[in-house]
């Protein structure tokens, strides 16, 4: 997988596939999200081939980028889906996804959401607590259904990532503590209302080292063995998402050692994955126009028309995103803060970044914005959300229109 292939300079102009981003931006306006359709396909295929030996069911994590066109594309590629809300399930209904390839995860499913998943009869409901299991059991009884469930285990494994997106430690709200499994199995033995078919974990996101996944897998195997000794049949192991991508110059994770371990121990169990970022992270950019180059006492600010409401990752996780000018310039010559118009000091895309000289009217791309970009956009400061566009070779298509100001106030009295 090479980002260079899909976003590259040609005659000094940054292209997405065969489309010059500046040409696209002229027609669509800025800020706008642009995705490479073929990069999404290629990432999906590369994930599949990395784990080919274990023949997994890949359930794309809808939360990473839930645009209907992207979901349809992944469905065509043979992907299943992982959702965490009724809203995401609704999207899957809209694209006619096969419920038998859908996992419903999440720590706080409401009764209505559980009902929706039960009516659809999804492949697995990933249960995250004793309390949720109790609700699910009574709901299943009421509805006269007999759903397959999986337990999301909290393996208490540390993962090297930002603390806000690390989820596999005991202190985190996610998953079932290992010492509560016994309680759960007692409940499961008593009930005839749900069927335990799987175990899973999701230890966090943007993890570039495979060791924590392998540690968690080893723990999961142990739990599976214990449950099987008690008479449960664990048909699948859901290894979550979380595999990271390089944003700066980090090495890509070595998936082959992980795949080896899985192949050695999977037995007749099916492996499930829930990748999000790996599939779409490097396939999108956020294009913005420079409004001002503001000289201040301590700093130079490049004020652009995109902002934290469009892409919140730098503000929320101090995440690094490469920034490239749309028109290639010879030298990096200025050190600037790239900031948006939102009234918060935390509204920035980059700080103290060395960039080529950029002037008002110039365009730039915030790279690797395909995952957790548009999906986390808001109308803060009553800023309409940016459009989403995708490129397929030499043509592009708007796959979500820019919001209007009327859209922003819809439903208000
Ligand atoms: N499965 C579950 C249960 C999850 O909670 C997540 C992500 C995934 C799968 C997909 O993880 P991925 O493969 O994309 O790492 N907004 C943050 C990331 C939040 C991740 C939340 N859960 C960011 O921008 O970095």
Tab-separated table of C-alpha atoms and ligand atoms in Angstrom:
chain	number	residue	atom	x	y	z
A	1	UNK	CA	0.000	0.000	0.000
A	2	UNK	CA	1.543	3.260	-0.993
A	3	UNK	CA	-0.042	6.606	-0.473
A	4	UNK	CA	2.363	8.025	-3.059
A	5	UNK	CA	0.580	6.048	-5.736
A	6	UNK	CA	-2.798	7.648	-5.196
A	7	UNK	CA	-1.787	11.160	-4.097
A	8	UNK	CA	1.158	12.366	-6.139
A	9	UNK	CA	2.550	15.400	-7.921
A	10	UNK	CA	2.270	15.515	-11.669
A	11	UNK	CA	3.572	18.588	-13.482
A	12	UNK	CA	3.889	20.291	-10.115
A	13	UNK	CA	0.227	19.767	-9.227
A	14	UNK	CA	-0.966	17.492	-6.441
A	15	UNK	CA	-3.241	14.837	-7.913
A	16	UNK	CA	-5.609	12.319	-6.453
A	17	UNK	CA	-5.352	9.454	-8.925
A	18	UNK	CA	-5.523	11.277	-12.301
A	19	UNK	CA	-7.399	14.346	-11.121
A	20	UNK	CA	-5.588	17.577	-10.205
A	21	UNK	CA	-6.915	18.557	-6.785
A	22	UNK	CA	-6.806	22.242	-7.706
A	23	UNK	CA	-9.162	21.628	-10.640
A	24	UNK	CA	-11.514	19.685	-8.395
A	25	UNK	CA	-11.384	22.345	-5.668
A	26	UNK	CA	-12.226	25.041	-8.186
A	27	UNK	CA	-15.476	23.271	-9.022
A	28	UNK	CA	-16.439	21.997	-5.580
A	29	UNK	CA	-15.031	24.782	-3.402
A	30	UNK	CA	-13.072	24.489	-0.172
A	31	UNK	CA	-12.857	23.107	2.423
A	32	UNK	CA	-13.625	19.722	0.909
A	33	UNK	CA	-12.756	16.119	1.565
A	34	UNK	CA	-11.366	14.142	-1.352
A	35	UNK	CA	-11.009	10.349	-1.339
A	36	UNK	CA	-9.329	7.974	-3.735
A	37	UNK	CA	-11.760	5.206	-4.580
A	38	UNK	CA	-9.046	2.875	-5.809
A	39	UNK	CA	-6.926	3.418	-2.707
A	40	UNK	CA	-9.851	2.235	-0.563
A	41	UNK	CA	-10.187	-0.872	-2.711
A	42	UNK	CA	-6.485	-1.505	-2.574
A	43	UNK	CA	-6.252	-1.142	1.209
A	44	UNK	CA	-9.112	-3.560	1.677
A	45	UNK	CA	-7.416	-6.069	-0.584
A	46	UNK	CA	-4.072	-5.588	1.114
A	47	UNK	CA	-5.637	-6.235	4.538
A	48	UNK	CA	-7.283	-9.355	3.177
A	49	UNK	CA	-4.083	-10.673	1.678
A	50	UNK	CA	-2.062	-9.938	4.850
A	51	UNK	CA	-4.350	-12.351	6.716
A	52	UNK	CA	-5.218	-14.652	3.818
A	53	UNK	CA	-4.000	-17.739	5.662
A	54	UNK	CA	-6.634	-17.346	8.367
A	55	UNK	CA	-9.417	-16.469	5.926
A	56	UNK	CA	-10.985	-13.840	8.207
A	57	UNK	CA	-14.324	-12.123	7.933
A	58	UNK	CA	-13.329	-8.475	7.656
A	59	UNK	CA	-15.964	-6.255	9.203
A	60	UNK	CA	-15.054	-2.691	8.256
A	61	UNK	CA	-15.541	-0.339	11.232
A	62	UNK	CA	-18.181	2.017	9.876
A	63	UNK	CA	-17.274	4.739	12.372
A	64	UNK	CA	-13.999	5.475	10.566
A	65	UNK	CA	-15.816	6.791	7.505
A	66	UNK	CA	-19.483	6.073	7.090
A	67	UNK	CA	-20.231	7.679	3.741
A	68	UNK	CA	-22.790	5.494	1.941
A	69	UNK	CA	-20.763	5.381	-1.273
A	70	UNK	CA	-17.751	4.078	0.624
A	71	UNK	CA	-19.862	1.501	2.449
A	72	UNK	CA	-21.312	0.323	-0.870
A	73	UNK	CA	-17.843	0.057	-2.362
A	74	UNK	CA	-16.609	-2.042	0.543
A	75	UNK	CA	-19.693	-4.220	0.378
A	76	UNK	CA	-18.873	-4.890	-3.275
A	77	UNK	CA	-15.361	-5.850	-2.221
A	78	UNK	CA	-16.854	-8.465	0.091
A	79	UNK	CA	-16.526	-6.623	3.378
A	80	UNK	CA	-18.747	-7.152	6.392
A	81	UNK	CA	-19.310	-4.296	8.842
A	82	UNK	CA	-18.838	-3.380	12.470
A	83	UNK	CA	-21.234	-0.779	13.848
A	84	UNK	CA	-21.563	0.964	17.188
A	85	UNK	CA	-24.929	2.681	16.934
A	86	UNK	CA	-28.422	2.446	15.549
A	87	UNK	CA	-27.427	5.227	13.180
A	88	UNK	CA	-24.650	3.143	11.693
A	89	UNK	CA	-27.030	0.180	11.421
A	90	UNK	CA	-29.459	2.444	9.573
A	91	UNK	CA	-26.712	3.241	7.065
A	92	UNK	CA	-26.154	-0.470	6.523
A	93	UNK	CA	-29.871	-1.012	5.906
A	94	UNK	CA	-29.709	1.746	3.301
A	95	UNK	CA	-26.981	-0.056	1.376
A	96	UNK	CA	-28.631	-3.465	1.822
A	97	UNK	CA	-25.758	-4.987	3.788
A	98	UNK	CA	-26.019	-8.664	4.660
A	99	UNK	CA	-26.914	-8.830	8.408
A	100	UNK	CA	-25.021	-12.063	8.579
A	101	UNK	CA	-21.836	-10.063	8.058
A	102	UNK	CA	-22.624	-7.388	10.633
A	103	UNK	CA	-21.273	-7.066	14.152
A	104	UNK	CA	-22.800	-4.669	16.663
A	105	UNK	CA	-20.215	-3.401	19.165
A	106	UNK	CA	-20.316	-0.604	21.703
A	107	UNK	CA	-20.337	-0.070	25.417
A	108	UNK	CA	-23.674	1.735	25.704
A	109	UNK	CA	-26.256	0.235	23.376
A	110	UNK	CA	-29.739	1.554	24.086
A	111	UNK	CA	-32.796	-0.697	24.253
A	112	UNK	CA	-33.967	0.684	20.899
A	113	UNK	CA	-30.588	-0.041	19.334
A	114	UNK	CA	-30.558	-3.559	20.736
A	115	UNK	CA	-34.071	-4.114	19.370
A	116	UNK	CA	-32.991	-2.891	15.952
A	117	UNK	CA	-30.064	-5.331	15.918
A	118	UNK	CA	-32.268	-8.182	17.130
A	119	UNK	CA	-34.876	-7.492	14.458
A	120	UNK	CA	-32.160	-7.453	11.803
A	121	UNK	CA	-30.650	-10.582	13.314
A	122	UNK	CA	-27.024	-9.542	12.981
A	123	UNK	CA	-24.133	-12.017	13.015
A	124	UNK	CA	-23.088	-11.059	16.515
A	125	UNK	CA	-23.938	-8.652	19.266
A	126	UNK	CA	-20.734	-7.917	21.120
A	127	UNK	CA	-21.702	-7.671	24.761
A	128	UNK	CA	-19.549	-5.463	26.976
A	129	UNK	CA	-20.945	-5.912	30.482
A	130	UNK	CA	-22.988	-8.096	32.802
A	131	UNK	CA	-25.559	-5.317	32.915
A	132	UNK	CA	-25.895	-5.216	29.139
A	133	UNK	CA	-26.249	-8.994	29.027
A	134	UNK	CA	-29.120	-8.846	31.522
A	135	UNK	CA	-30.920	-6.253	29.388
A	136	UNK	CA	-30.335	-8.316	26.273
A	137	UNK	CA	-31.656	-11.487	27.875
A	138	UNK	CA	-34.903	-9.885	28.954
A	139	UNK	CA	-35.325	-8.201	25.589
A	140	UNK	CA	-34.742	-11.460	23.727
A	141	UNK	CA	-37.340	-13.169	25.883
A	142	UNK	CA	-39.828	-10.404	25.214
A	143	UNK	CA	-39.230	-10.517	21.479
A	144	UNK	CA	-39.023	-14.294	21.280
A	145	UNK	CA	-35.635	-14.248	19.559
A	146	UNK	CA	-32.479	-16.245	20.219
A	147	UNK	CA	-29.522	-14.077	19.205
A	148	UNK	CA	-25.874	-15.043	18.838
A	149	UNK	CA	-23.659	-13.023	21.081
A	150	UNK	CA	-19.997	-12.525	21.613
A	151	UNK	CA	-18.248	-11.267	24.734
A	152	UNK	CA	-15.860	-8.367	24.379
A	153	UNK	CA	-13.152	-9.144	26.867
A	154	UNK	CA	-10.989	-6.468	28.448
A	155	UNK	CA	-7.598	-8.195	28.308
A	156	UNK	CA	-5.816	-5.546	30.397
A	157	UNK	CA	-3.168	-5.035	27.742
A	158	UNK	CA	-1.367	-1.740	27.300
A	159	UNK	CA	-1.102	-0.355	23.783
A	160	UNK	CA	1.263	2.374	22.648
A	161	UNK	CA	-1.136	5.028	21.389
A	162	UNK	CA	-2.781	8.247	22.504
A	163	UNK	CA	-4.474	7.698	25.903
A	164	UNK	CA	-7.860	8.807	24.510
A	165	UNK	CA	-7.926	5.944	22.019
A	166	UNK	CA	-6.406	3.203	24.137
A	167	UNK	CA	-9.190	0.865	25.255
A	168	UNK	CA	-7.718	-2.402	26.509
A	169	UNK	CA	-6.751	-1.601	30.098
A	170	UNK	CA	-8.777	-2.524	33.184
A	171	UNK	CA	-9.277	1.150	33.980
A	172	UNK	CA	-11.038	1.725	30.637
A	173	UNK	CA	-14.800	1.579	30.266
A	174	UNK	CA	-14.590	-1.066	27.531
A	175	UNK	CA	-14.993	-4.830	27.590
A	176	UNK	CA	-15.609	-7.312	30.362
A	177	UNK	CA	-12.947	-7.694	33.038
A	178	UNK	CA	-11.359	-11.122	33.058
A	179	UNK	CA	-12.503	-11.700	36.618
A	180	UNK	CA	-16.133	-11.066	35.687
A	181	UNK	CA	-16.236	-13.729	32.974
A	182	UNK	CA	-17.228	-16.354	35.513
A	183	UNK	CA	-20.256	-14.345	36.546
A	184	UNK	CA	-21.226	-13.999	32.885
A	185	UNK	CA	-20.884	-17.700	32.165
A	186	UNK	CA	-23.098	-18.502	35.140
A	187	UNK	CA	-25.736	-16.184	33.675
A	188	UNK	CA	-25.345	-17.715	30.228
A	189	UNK	CA	-25.756	-21.240	31.530
A	190	UNK	CA	-29.027	-20.315	33.175
A	191	UNK	CA	-30.548	-18.639	30.162
A	192	UNK	CA	-32.059	-20.115	27.044
A	193	UNK	CA	-32.459	-16.681	25.494
A	194	UNK	CA	-29.082	-15.978	23.935
A	195	UNK	CA	-26.341	-18.164	22.493
A	196	UNK	CA	-22.667	-17.444	23.113
A	197	UNK	CA	-20.768	-17.962	19.856
A	198	UNK	CA	-17.745	-15.737	20.100
A	199	UNK	CA	-15.177	-13.829	22.086
A	200	UNK	CA	-13.452	-10.634	21.136
A	201	UNK	CA	-11.316	-7.666	22.046
A	202	UNK	CA	-10.556	-4.214	20.746
A	203	UNK	CA	-7.553	-2.779	22.547
A	204	UNK	CA	-7.345	0.653	20.966
A	205	UNK	CA	-6.675	2.505	17.769
A	206	UNK	CA	-3.607	3.670	15.803
A	207	UNK	CA	-1.400	0.896	17.184
A	208	UNK	CA	1.686	0.338	15.053
A	209	UNK	CA	3.239	-2.479	17.067
A	210	UNK	CA	1.610	-5.904	16.665
A	211	UNK	CA	2.851	-7.217	20.016
A	212	UNK	CA	-0.106	-5.935	22.090
A	213	UNK	CA	-2.524	-7.582	19.627
A	214	UNK	CA	-0.625	-10.840	19.948
A	215	UNK	CA	-0.676	-10.581	23.744
A	216	UNK	CA	-4.414	-9.940	23.706
A	217	UNK	CA	-4.960	-12.842	21.318
A	218	UNK	CA	-3.081	-15.171	23.660
A	219	UNK	CA	-5.330	-14.076	26.520
A	220	UNK	CA	-8.435	-14.534	24.370
A	221	UNK	CA	-7.362	-18.069	23.481
A	222	UNK	CA	-6.991	-18.895	27.131
A	223	UNK	CA	-10.480	-17.591	27.905
A	224	UNK	CA	-11.873	-19.487	24.897
A	225	UNK	CA	-10.257	-22.682	26.191
A	226	UNK	CA	-11.787	-22.178	29.633
A	227	UNK	CA	-15.242	-21.550	28.215
A	228	UNK	CA	-15.029	-24.555	25.943
A	229	UNK	CA	-14.068	-26.691	28.916
A	230	UNK	CA	-17.380	-25.568	30.404
A	231	UNK	CA	-19.302	-26.685	27.361
A	232	UNK	CA	-19.576	-23.486	25.304
A	233	UNK	CA	-18.672	-23.639	21.632
A	234	UNK	CA	-16.611	-20.611	20.661
A	235	UNK	CA	-17.078	-20.348	16.901
A	236	UNK	CA	-15.357	-17.070	16.288
A	237	UNK	CA	-12.684	-14.818	17.721
A	238	UNK	CA	-13.139	-11.124	16.962
A	239	UNK	CA	-9.802	-9.346	17.083
A	240	UNK	CA	-11.225	-5.846	16.718
A	241	UNK	CA	-9.626	-3.002	14.833
A	242	UNK	CA	-6.781	-0.759	15.818
A	243	UNK	CA	-3.999	-1.483	13.369
A	244	UNK	CA	-2.281	1.836	12.789
A	245	UNK	CA	-1.007	3.606	9.697
A	246	UNK	CA	2.064	5.835	9.298
A	247	UNK	CA	1.134	9.516	9.592
A	248	UNK	CA	4.680	10.824	9.666
A	249	UNK	CA	7.586	8.522	9.031
A	250	UNK	CA	6.681	5.610	11.280
A	251	UNK	CA	7.208	2.047	10.061
A	252	UNK	CA	4.167	0.102	8.983
A	253	UNK	CA	3.216	-2.689	11.396
A	254	UNK	CA	4.525	-6.124	10.490
A	255	UNK	CA	1.280	-8.017	10.035
A	256	UNK	CA	2.955	-11.250	8.936
A	257	UNK	CA	4.120	-12.246	12.436
A	258	UNK	CA	0.634	-11.601	13.732
A	259	UNK	CA	-0.909	-13.640	10.900
A	260	UNK	CA	1.524	-16.489	11.678
A	261	UNK	CA	0.418	-16.580	15.296
A	262	UNK	CA	-3.247	-16.579	14.310
A	263	UNK	CA	-2.785	-19.321	11.732
A	264	UNK	CA	-1.017	-21.477	14.290
A	265	UNK	CA	-3.760	-21.230	16.915
A	266	UNK	CA	-7.085	-20.500	15.249
A	267	UNK	CA	-8.090	-24.169	14.963
A	268	UNK	CA	-11.578	-24.375	13.506
A	269	UNK	CA	-12.551	-20.957	14.836
A	270	UNK	CA	-13.367	-18.171	12.453
A	271	UNK	CA	-11.320	-14.991	12.816
A	272	UNK	CA	-13.103	-11.643	12.594
A	273	UNK	CA	-11.470	-8.239	12.261
A	274	UNK	CA	-12.910	-4.739	12.570
A	275	UNK	CA	-10.403	-2.484	10.796
A	276	UNK	CA	-11.329	1.140	10.164
A	277	UNK	CA	-8.333	3.409	9.810
A	278	UNK	CA	-6.265	0.819	7.949
A	279	UNK	CA	-8.857	0.724	5.171
A	280	UNK	CA	-9.583	4.440	4.738
A	281	UNK	CA	-7.043	6.498	6.727
A	282	UNK	CA	-4.570	7.290	3.974
A	283	UNK	CA	-7.188	7.427	1.230
A	284	UNK	CA	-8.493	10.921	1.925
A	285	UNK	CA	-7.328	14.507	2.197
A	286	UNK	CA	-8.928	17.704	3.394
A	287	UNK	CA	-8.352	20.511	0.918
A	288	UNK	CA	-8.374	24.097	2.185
A	289	UNK	CA	-7.617	27.552	0.873
A	290	UNK	CA	-5.229	29.941	2.598
A	291	UNK	CA	-7.180	33.002	3.740
A	292	UNK	CA	-4.432	35.009	5.393
A	293	UNK	CA	-0.788	34.775	6.260
A	294	UNK	CA	-0.785	36.612	9.523
A	295	UNK	CA	2.467	37.878	10.958
A	296	UNK	CA	2.391	38.105	14.736
A	297	UNK	CA	5.095	38.819	17.284
A	298	UNK	CA	6.058	35.260	18.041
A	299	UNK	CA	4.686	33.363	15.079
A	300	UNK	CA	3.389	33.331	11.569
A	301	UNK	CA	-0.103	31.952	11.201
A	302	UNK	CA	-1.419	30.478	8.016
A	303	UNK	CA	-5.153	30.913	8.464
A	304	UNK	CA	-7.053	28.526	6.211
A	305	UNK	CA	-10.749	27.988	5.531
A	306	UNK	CA	-10.831	24.455	7.000
A	307	UNK	CA	-10.974	24.132	10.767
A	308	UNK	CA	-11.258	21.877	13.796
A	309	UNK	CA	-14.958	21.393	13.084
A	310	UNK	CA	-13.937	19.746	9.784
A	311	UNK	CA	-11.040	17.678	11.146
A	312	UNK	CA	-10.679	17.468	14.890
A	313	UNK	CA	-7.778	15.018	15.189
A	314	UNK	CA	-4.964	17.567	15.677
A	315	UNK	CA	-6.984	19.475	18.301
A	316	UNK	CA	-8.195	16.408	20.161
A	317	UNK	CA	-5.219	14.061	20.046
A	318	UNK	CA	-2.405	16.410	19.020
A	319	UNK	CA	-2.334	14.191	15.947
A	320	UNK	CA	0.244	14.844	13.254
A	321	UNK	CA	-1.070	15.289	9.712
A	322	UNK	CA	1.277	16.033	6.854
A	323	UNK	CA	0.379	19.170	4.906
A	324	UNK	CA	1.139	19.518	1.212
A	325	UNK	CA	0.643	22.502	-1.061
A	326	UNK	CA	-1.494	21.754	-4.098
A	327	UNK	CA	1.020	23.536	-6.305
A	328	UNK	CA	4.441	22.138	-5.656
A	329	UNK	CA	6.945	24.726	-4.532
A	330	UNK	CA	10.675	24.448	-4.607
A	331	UNK	CA	11.740	24.862	-0.983
A	332	UNK	CA	10.253	24.626	2.482
A	333	UNK	CA	11.035	28.099	3.677
A	334	UNK	CA	8.652	29.223	6.382
A	335	UNK	CA	7.731	27.946	9.794
A	336	UNK	CA	4.050	28.461	10.456
A	337	UNK	CA	1.090	27.416	12.519
A	338	UNK	CA	-1.654	26.243	10.184
A	339	UNK	CA	-4.890	27.264	11.869
A	340	UNK	CA	-8.589	27.551	11.085
A	341	UNK	CA	-11.081	30.371	11.633
A	342	UNK	CA	-12.786	28.780	14.669
A	343	UNK	CA	-12.618	30.805	17.865
A	344	UNK	CA	-10.448	28.431	19.869
A	345	UNK	CA	-6.696	28.375	20.370
A	346	UNK	CA	-7.015	24.616	19.977
A	347	UNK	CA	-8.158	25.092	16.384
A	348	UNK	CA	-5.040	24.098	14.464
A	349	UNK	CA	-3.908	21.559	11.881
A	350	UNK	CA	-0.173	21.970	12.506
A	351	UNK	CA	2.124	23.902	14.770
A	352	UNK	CA	5.619	25.164	14.012
A	353	UNK	CA	5.516	23.370	10.689
A	354	UNK	CA	8.097	24.075	7.981
A	355	UNK	CA	6.233	24.575	4.709
A	356	UNK	CA	6.864	26.149	1.325
A	357	UNK	CA	5.908	29.829	1.048
A	358	UNK	CA	2.123	29.975	0.790
A	359	UNK	CA	0.035	33.033	0.148
A	360	UNK	CA	-3.649	33.885	0.396
A	361	UNK	CA	-5.546	32.009	-2.303
A	362	UNK	CA	-3.086	29.110	-2.333
A	363	UNK	CA	-4.495	25.666	-1.712
A	364	UNK	CA	-3.202	22.971	0.597
A	365	UNK	CA	-4.097	19.420	1.495
A	366	UNK	CA	-4.138	17.954	4.982
A	367	UNK	CA	-3.098	14.390	4.282
A	368	UNK	CA	-4.302	11.078	5.768
A	369	UNK	CA	-7.705	12.505	6.616
A	370	UNK	CA	-9.808	9.599	5.321
A	371	UNK	CA	-10.484	8.088	8.753
A	372	UNK	CA	-12.125	9.941	11.645
A	373	UNK	CA	-12.210	13.105	9.541
A	374	UNK	CA	-15.606	13.938	8.097
A	375	UNK	CA	-17.389	11.540	10.469
A	376	UNK	CA	-16.326	13.638	13.434
A	377	UNK	CA	-17.109	16.975	11.765
A	378	UNK	CA	-19.561	19.323	13.432
A	379	UNK	CA	-21.365	22.577	12.792
A	380	UNK	CA	-19.438	24.400	15.514
A	381	UNK	CA	-19.423	28.148	14.866
A	382	UNK	CA	-22.349	27.409	12.497
A	383	UNK	CA	-19.957	26.231	9.861
A	384	UNK	CA	-21.669	24.040	7.253
A	385	UNK	CA	-19.990	20.667	6.956
A	386	UNK	CA	-17.664	20.231	4.001
A	387	UNK	CA	-18.603	18.123	0.981
A	388	UNK	CA	-17.082	14.719	0.315
A	389	UNK	CA	-15.837	13.875	-3.142
A	390	UNK	CA	-14.255	10.755	-4.486
A	391	UNK	CA	-11.989	10.207	-7.413
A	392	UNK	CA	-11.933	7.214	-9.721
A	393	UNK	CA	-9.010	7.531	-12.135
A	394	UNK	CA	-9.704	10.666	-14.180
A	395	UNK	CA	-13.131	11.624	-12.922
A	396	UNK	CA	-14.592	12.705	-9.652
A	397	UNK	CA	-18.000	12.668	-8.051
A	398	UNK	CA	-19.490	14.493	-5.073
A	399	UNK	CA	-20.608	11.761	-2.676
A	400	UNK	CA	-21.932	14.147	-0.064
A	401	UNK	CA	-22.979	17.672	-0.806
A	402	UNK	CA	-21.725	20.668	1.083
A	403	UNK	CA	-24.220	21.605	3.767
A	404	UNK	CA	-26.051	24.877	3.374
A	405	UNK	CA	-26.684	27.420	6.101
A	406	UNK	CA	-30.333	26.306	6.029
A	407	UNK	CA	-29.130	22.749	6.777
A	408	UNK	CA	-27.293	24.113	9.807
A	409	UNK	CA	-30.427	25.578	11.398
A	410	UNK	CA	-32.917	22.876	10.334
A	411	UNK	CA	-35.270	21.943	13.174
A	412	UNK	CA	-34.532	25.029	15.256
A	413	UNK	CA	-37.454	27.098	16.522
B	1	LIG	N1	-13.855	-1.771	16.649
B	1	LIG	C1	-14.196	-1.058	17.739
B	1	LIG	C2	-15.030	-1.695	18.774
B	1	LIG	C3	-13.751	0.267	17.882
B	1	LIG	O1	-14.098	0.957	18.954
B	1	LIG	C4	-12.966	0.853	16.846
B	1	LIG	C5	-12.511	2.243	16.960
B	1	LIG	C6	-12.639	0.074	15.723
B	1	LIG	C7	-13.095	-1.237	15.663
B	1	LIG	C8	-11.822	0.601	14.582
B	1	LIG	O2	-10.550	0.964	14.980
B	1	LIG	P1	-9.436	1.374	13.893
B	1	LIG	O3	-9.133	0.131	13.087
B	1	LIG	O4	-9.995	2.424	13.041
B	1	LIG	O5	-8.295	1.837	14.707
B	1	LIG	N2	-11.198	9.154	16.586
B	1	LIG	C9	-9.959	8.475	16.870
B	1	LIG	C10	-10.077	6.984	16.751
B	1	LIG	C11	-11.182	6.394	17.596
B	1	LIG	C12	-11.294	4.906	17.443
B	1	LIG	C13	-12.522	4.403	18.108
B	1	LIG	N3	-12.766	3.007	17.959
B	1	LIG	C14	-8.867	9.026	15.961
B	1	LIG	O6	-9.150	9.943	15.197
B	1	LIG	O7	-7.716	8.612	16.042
